[in-house]
Coordinates of N, CA, C and O in Angstrom, one line a residue:
X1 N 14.0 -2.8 -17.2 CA 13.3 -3.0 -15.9 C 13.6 -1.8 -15.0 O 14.5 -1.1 -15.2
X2 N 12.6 -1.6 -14.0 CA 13.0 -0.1 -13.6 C 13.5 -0.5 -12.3 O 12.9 -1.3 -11.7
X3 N 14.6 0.1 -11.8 CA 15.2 0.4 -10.9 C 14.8 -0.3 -9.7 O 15.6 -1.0 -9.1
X4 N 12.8 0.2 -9.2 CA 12.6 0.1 -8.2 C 11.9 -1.4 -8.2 O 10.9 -1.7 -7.5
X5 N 12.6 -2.1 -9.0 CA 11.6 -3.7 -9.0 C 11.4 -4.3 -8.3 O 10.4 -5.0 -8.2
X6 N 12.7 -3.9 -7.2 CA 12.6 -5.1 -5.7 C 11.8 -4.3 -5.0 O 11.5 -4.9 -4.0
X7 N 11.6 -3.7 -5.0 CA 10.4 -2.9 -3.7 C 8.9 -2.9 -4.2 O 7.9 -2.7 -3.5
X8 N 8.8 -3.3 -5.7 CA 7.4 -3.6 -6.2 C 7.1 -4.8 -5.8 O 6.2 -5.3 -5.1
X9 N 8.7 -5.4 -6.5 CA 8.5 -7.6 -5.8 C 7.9 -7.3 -4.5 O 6.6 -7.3 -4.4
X10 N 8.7 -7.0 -3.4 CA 8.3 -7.3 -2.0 C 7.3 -6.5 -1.9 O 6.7 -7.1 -1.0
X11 N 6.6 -5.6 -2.1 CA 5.5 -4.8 -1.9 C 4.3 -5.6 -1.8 O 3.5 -5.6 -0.9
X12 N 4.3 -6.6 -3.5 CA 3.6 -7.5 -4.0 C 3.6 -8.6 -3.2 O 2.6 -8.5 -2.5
X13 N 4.2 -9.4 -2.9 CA 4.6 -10.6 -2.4 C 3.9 -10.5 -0.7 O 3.3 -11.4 -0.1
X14 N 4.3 -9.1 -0.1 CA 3.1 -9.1 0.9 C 2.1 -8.5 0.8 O 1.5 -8.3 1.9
X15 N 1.8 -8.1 -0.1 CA 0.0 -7.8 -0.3 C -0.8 -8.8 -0.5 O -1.9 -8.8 -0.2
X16 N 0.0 -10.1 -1.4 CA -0.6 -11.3 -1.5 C -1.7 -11.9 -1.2 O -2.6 -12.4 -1.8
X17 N -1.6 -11.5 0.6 CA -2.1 -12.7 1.6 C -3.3 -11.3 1.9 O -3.0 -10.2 2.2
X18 N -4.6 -11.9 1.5 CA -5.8 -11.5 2.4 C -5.9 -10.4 3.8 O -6.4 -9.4 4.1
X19 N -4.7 -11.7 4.6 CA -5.1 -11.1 6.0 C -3.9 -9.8 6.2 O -4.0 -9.0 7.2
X20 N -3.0 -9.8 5.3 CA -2.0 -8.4 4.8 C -2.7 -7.7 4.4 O -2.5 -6.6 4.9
X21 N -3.8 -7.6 3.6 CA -4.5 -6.6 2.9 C -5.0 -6.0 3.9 O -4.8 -4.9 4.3
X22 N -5.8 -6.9 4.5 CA -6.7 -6.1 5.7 C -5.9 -5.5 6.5 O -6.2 -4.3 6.8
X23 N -5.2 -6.0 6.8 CA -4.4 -5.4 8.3 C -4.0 -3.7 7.6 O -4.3 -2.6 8.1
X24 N -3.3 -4.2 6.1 CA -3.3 -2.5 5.5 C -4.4 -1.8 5.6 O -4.3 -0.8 6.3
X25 N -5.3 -1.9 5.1 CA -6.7 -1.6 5.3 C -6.9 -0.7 6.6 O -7.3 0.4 6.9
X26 N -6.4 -1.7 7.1 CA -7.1 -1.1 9.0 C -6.2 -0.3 9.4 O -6.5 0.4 10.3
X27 N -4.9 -0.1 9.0 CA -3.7 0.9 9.4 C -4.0 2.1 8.5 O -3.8 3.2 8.9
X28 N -4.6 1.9 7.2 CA -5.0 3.3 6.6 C -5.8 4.6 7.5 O -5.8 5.8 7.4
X29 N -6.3 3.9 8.2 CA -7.1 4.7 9.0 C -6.7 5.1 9.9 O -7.3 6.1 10.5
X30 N -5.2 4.4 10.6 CA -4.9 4.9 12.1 C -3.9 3.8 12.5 O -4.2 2.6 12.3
X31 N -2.8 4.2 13.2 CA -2.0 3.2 14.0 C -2.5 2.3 15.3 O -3.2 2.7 16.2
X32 N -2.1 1.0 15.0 CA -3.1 0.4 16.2 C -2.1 -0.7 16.9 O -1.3 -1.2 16.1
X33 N -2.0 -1.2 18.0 CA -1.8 -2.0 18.8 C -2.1 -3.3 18.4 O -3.2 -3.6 18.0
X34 N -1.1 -4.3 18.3 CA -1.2 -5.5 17.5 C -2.7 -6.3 18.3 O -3.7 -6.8 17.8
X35 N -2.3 -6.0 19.9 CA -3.8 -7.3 19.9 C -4.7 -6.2 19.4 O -5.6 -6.9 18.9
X36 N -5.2 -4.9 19.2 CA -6.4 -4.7 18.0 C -6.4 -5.1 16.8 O -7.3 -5.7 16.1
X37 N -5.1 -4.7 16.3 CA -5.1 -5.8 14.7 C -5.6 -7.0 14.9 O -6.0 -7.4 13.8
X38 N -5.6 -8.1 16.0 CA -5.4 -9.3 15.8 C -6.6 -10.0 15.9 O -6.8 -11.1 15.6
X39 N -8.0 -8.7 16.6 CA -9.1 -8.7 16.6 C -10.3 -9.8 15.7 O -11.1 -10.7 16.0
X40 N -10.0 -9.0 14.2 CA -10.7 -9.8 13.7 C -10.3 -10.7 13.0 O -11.0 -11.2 12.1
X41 N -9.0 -11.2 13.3 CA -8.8 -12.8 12.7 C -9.1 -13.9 13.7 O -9.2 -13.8 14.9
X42 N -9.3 -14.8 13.2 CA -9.3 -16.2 13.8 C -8.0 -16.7 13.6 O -7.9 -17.7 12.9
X43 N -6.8 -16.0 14.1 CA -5.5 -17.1 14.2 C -4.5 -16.5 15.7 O -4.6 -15.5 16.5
X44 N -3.9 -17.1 15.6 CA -2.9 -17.3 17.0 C -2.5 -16.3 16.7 O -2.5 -16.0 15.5
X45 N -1.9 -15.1 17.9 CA -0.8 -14.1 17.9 C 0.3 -14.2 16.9 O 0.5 -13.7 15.8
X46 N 1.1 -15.2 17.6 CA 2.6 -15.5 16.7 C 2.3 -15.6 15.3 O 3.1 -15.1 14.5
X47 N 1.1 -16.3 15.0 CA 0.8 -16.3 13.5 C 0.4 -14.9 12.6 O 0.6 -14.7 11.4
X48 N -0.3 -13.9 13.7 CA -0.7 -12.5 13.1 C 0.9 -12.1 12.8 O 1.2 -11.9 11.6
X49 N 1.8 -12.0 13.9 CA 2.9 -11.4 14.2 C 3.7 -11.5 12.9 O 4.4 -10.6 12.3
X50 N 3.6 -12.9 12.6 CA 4.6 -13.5 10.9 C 3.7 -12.5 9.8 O 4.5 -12.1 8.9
X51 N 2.6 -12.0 9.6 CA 2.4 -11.7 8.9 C 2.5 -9.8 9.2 O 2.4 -8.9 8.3
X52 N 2.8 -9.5 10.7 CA 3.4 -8.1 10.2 C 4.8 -7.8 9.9 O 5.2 -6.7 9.6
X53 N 5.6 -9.2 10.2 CA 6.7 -9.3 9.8 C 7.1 -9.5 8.4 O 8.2 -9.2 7.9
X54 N 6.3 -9.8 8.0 CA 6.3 -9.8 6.2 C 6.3 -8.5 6.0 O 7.3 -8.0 5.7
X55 N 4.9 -7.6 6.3 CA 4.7 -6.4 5.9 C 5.8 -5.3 6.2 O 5.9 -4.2 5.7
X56 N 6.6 -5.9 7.2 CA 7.6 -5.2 8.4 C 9.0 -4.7 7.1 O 9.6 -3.6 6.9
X57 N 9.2 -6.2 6.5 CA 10.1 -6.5 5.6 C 10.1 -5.7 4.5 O 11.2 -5.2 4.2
X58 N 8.7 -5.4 3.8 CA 8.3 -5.3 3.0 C 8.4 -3.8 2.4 O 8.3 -3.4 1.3
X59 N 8.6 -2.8 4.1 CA 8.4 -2.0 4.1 C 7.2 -0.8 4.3 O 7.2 0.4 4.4
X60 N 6.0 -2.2 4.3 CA 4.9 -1.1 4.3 C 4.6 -0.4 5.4 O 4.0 0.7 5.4
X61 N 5.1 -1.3 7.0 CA 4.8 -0.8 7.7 C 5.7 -0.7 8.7 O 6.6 -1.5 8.5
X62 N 6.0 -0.2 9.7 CA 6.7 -0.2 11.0 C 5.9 -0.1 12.2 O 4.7 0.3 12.4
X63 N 6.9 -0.6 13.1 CA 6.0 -0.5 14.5 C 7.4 -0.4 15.7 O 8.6 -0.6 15.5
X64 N 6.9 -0.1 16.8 CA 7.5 0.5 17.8 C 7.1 -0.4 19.3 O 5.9 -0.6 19.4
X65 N 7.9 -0.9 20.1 CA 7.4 -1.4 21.0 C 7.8 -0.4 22.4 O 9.0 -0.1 22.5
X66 N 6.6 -0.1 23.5 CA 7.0 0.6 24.5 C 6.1 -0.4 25.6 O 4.9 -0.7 25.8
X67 N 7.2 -0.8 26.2 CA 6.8 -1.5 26.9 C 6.5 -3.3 26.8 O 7.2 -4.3 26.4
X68 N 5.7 -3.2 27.1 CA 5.3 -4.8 26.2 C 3.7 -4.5 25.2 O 2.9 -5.5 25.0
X69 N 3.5 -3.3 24.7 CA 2.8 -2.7 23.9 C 3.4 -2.5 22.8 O 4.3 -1.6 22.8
X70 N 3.1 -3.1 21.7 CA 3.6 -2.9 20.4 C 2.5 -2.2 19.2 O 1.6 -2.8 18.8
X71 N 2.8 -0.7 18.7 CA 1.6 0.0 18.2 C 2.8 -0.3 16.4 O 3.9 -0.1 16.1
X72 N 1.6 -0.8 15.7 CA 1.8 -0.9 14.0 C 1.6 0.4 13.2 O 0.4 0.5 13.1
X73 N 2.1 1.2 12.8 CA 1.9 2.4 11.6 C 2.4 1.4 10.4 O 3.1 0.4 10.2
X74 N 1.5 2.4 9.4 CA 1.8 2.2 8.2 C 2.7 3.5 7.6 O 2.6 4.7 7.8
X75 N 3.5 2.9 6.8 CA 4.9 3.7 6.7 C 3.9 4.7 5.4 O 3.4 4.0 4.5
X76 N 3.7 6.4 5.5 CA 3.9 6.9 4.7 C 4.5 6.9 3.4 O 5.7 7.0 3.2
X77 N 3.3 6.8 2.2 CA 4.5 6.5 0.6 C 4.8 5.2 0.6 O 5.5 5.0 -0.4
X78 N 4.5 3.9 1.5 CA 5.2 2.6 1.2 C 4.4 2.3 -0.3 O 5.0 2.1 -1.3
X79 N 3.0 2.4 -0.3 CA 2.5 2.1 -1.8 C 2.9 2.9 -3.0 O 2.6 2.5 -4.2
X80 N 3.8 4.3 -2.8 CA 3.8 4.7 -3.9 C 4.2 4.3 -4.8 O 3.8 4.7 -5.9
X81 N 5.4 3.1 -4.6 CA 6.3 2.2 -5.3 C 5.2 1.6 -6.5 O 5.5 1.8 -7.7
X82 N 4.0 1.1 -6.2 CA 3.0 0.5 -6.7 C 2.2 1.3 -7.7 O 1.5 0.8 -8.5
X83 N 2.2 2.5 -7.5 CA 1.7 3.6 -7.9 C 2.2 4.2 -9.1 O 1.6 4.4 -10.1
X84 N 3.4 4.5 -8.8 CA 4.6 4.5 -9.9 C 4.6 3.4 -11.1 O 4.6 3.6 -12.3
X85 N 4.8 1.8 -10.4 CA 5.1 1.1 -11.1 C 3.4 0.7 -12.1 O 3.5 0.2 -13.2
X86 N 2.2 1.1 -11.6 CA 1.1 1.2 -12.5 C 0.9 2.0 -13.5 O 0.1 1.8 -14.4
X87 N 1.7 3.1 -13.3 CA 1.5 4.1 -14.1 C 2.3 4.0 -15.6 O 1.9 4.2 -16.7
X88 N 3.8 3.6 -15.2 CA 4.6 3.0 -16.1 C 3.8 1.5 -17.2 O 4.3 0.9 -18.2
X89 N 2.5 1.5 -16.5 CA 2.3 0.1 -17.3 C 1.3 0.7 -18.2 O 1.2 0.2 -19.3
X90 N 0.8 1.4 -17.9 CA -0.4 2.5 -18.7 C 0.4 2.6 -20.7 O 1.5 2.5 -21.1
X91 N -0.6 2.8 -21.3 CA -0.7 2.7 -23.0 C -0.8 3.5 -23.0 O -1.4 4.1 -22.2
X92 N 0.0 4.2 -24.4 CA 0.2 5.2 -25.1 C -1.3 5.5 -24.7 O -1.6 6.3 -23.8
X93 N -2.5 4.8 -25.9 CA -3.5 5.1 -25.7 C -4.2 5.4 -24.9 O -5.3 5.8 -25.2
X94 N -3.7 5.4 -23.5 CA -4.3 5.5 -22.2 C -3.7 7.4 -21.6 O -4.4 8.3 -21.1
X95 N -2.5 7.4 -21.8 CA -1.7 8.7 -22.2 C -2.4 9.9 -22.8 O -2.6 11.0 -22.2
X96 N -2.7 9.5 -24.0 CA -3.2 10.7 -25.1 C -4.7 10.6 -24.5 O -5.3 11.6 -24.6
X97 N -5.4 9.6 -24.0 CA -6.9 10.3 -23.7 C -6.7 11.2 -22.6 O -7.3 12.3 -22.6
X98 N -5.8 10.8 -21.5 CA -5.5 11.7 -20.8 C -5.3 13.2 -21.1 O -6.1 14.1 -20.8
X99 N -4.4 13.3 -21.6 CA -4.2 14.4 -22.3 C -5.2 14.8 -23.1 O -5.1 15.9 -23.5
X100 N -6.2 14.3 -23.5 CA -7.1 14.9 -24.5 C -8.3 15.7 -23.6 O -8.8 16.8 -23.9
X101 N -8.4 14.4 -21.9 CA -9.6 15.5 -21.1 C -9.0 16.5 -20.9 O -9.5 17.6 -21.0
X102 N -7.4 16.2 -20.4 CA -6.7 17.6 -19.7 C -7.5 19.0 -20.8 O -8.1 20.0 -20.7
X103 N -7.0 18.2 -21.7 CA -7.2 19.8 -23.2 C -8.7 20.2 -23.3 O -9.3 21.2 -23.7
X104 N -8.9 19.1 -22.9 CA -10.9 19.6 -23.2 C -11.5 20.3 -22.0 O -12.5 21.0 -22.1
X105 N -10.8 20.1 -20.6 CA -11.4 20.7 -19.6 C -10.6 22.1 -19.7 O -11.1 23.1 -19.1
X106 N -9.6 22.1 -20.3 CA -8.8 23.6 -20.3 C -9.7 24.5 -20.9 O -10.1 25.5 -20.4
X107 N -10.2 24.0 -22.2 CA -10.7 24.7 -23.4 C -12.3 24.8 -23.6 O -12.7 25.6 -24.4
X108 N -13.1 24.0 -22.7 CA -14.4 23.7 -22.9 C -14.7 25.3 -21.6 O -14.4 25.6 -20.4
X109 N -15.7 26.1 -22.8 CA -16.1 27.1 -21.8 C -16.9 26.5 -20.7 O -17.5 25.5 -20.8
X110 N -16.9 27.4 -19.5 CA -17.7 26.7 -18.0 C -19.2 27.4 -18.2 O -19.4 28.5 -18.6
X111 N -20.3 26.4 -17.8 CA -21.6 27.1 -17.7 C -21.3 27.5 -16.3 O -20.6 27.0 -15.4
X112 N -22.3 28.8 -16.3 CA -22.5 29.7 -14.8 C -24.2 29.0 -14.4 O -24.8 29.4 -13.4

């Protein structure tokens, strides 16, 4: 088992939920102020809040409060854990075709 399992576990565990996905989604683009995140759901504050507290946990994301303004970033590299651990799941056979375009785009002369 590799090393980084518990940061795939919790990675996984809050990507789970829908309204985690999205919220990642919408931090990919830009840090935002929780009542913007909270925009397009239909649920209570405190209830958004539990779910950036998962993500908070989870590592994907952090956030900062100045004032009584709380702005959410998404932590740089939090998915690579996921990234890594997809790649590790990859087949031999999936390996050598790789390696086969790598060899064929090396070797295949370029038209002008």
């Amino acid at each position: 088992m590799p090393k980084y399992q518990d940061d795939v576990d919790a990675v996984l565990r809050a990507l789970a939920d829908p309204t985690r996905r999205a919220v990642v989604e919408r931090l990919a683009k830009s840090p935002a102020v929780v009542s913007e995140l909270a925009e397009p759901f239909a649920m209570a504050l405190p209830s958004l809040m539990q779910h950036l507290r998962i993500l908070e946990d989870a590592g994907v994301i952090s956030s900062e409060k100045h004032g009584r303004v709380r702005t959410v970033t998404l932590r740089p590299g939090a998915l690579d854990v996921l990234h890594l651990w997809l790649g590790d799941q990859r087949t031999p056979a999936e390996h050598q075709a790789d390696r086969l375009g790598i060899h064929l785009a090396l070797t295949t002369p370029q038209e002008n």
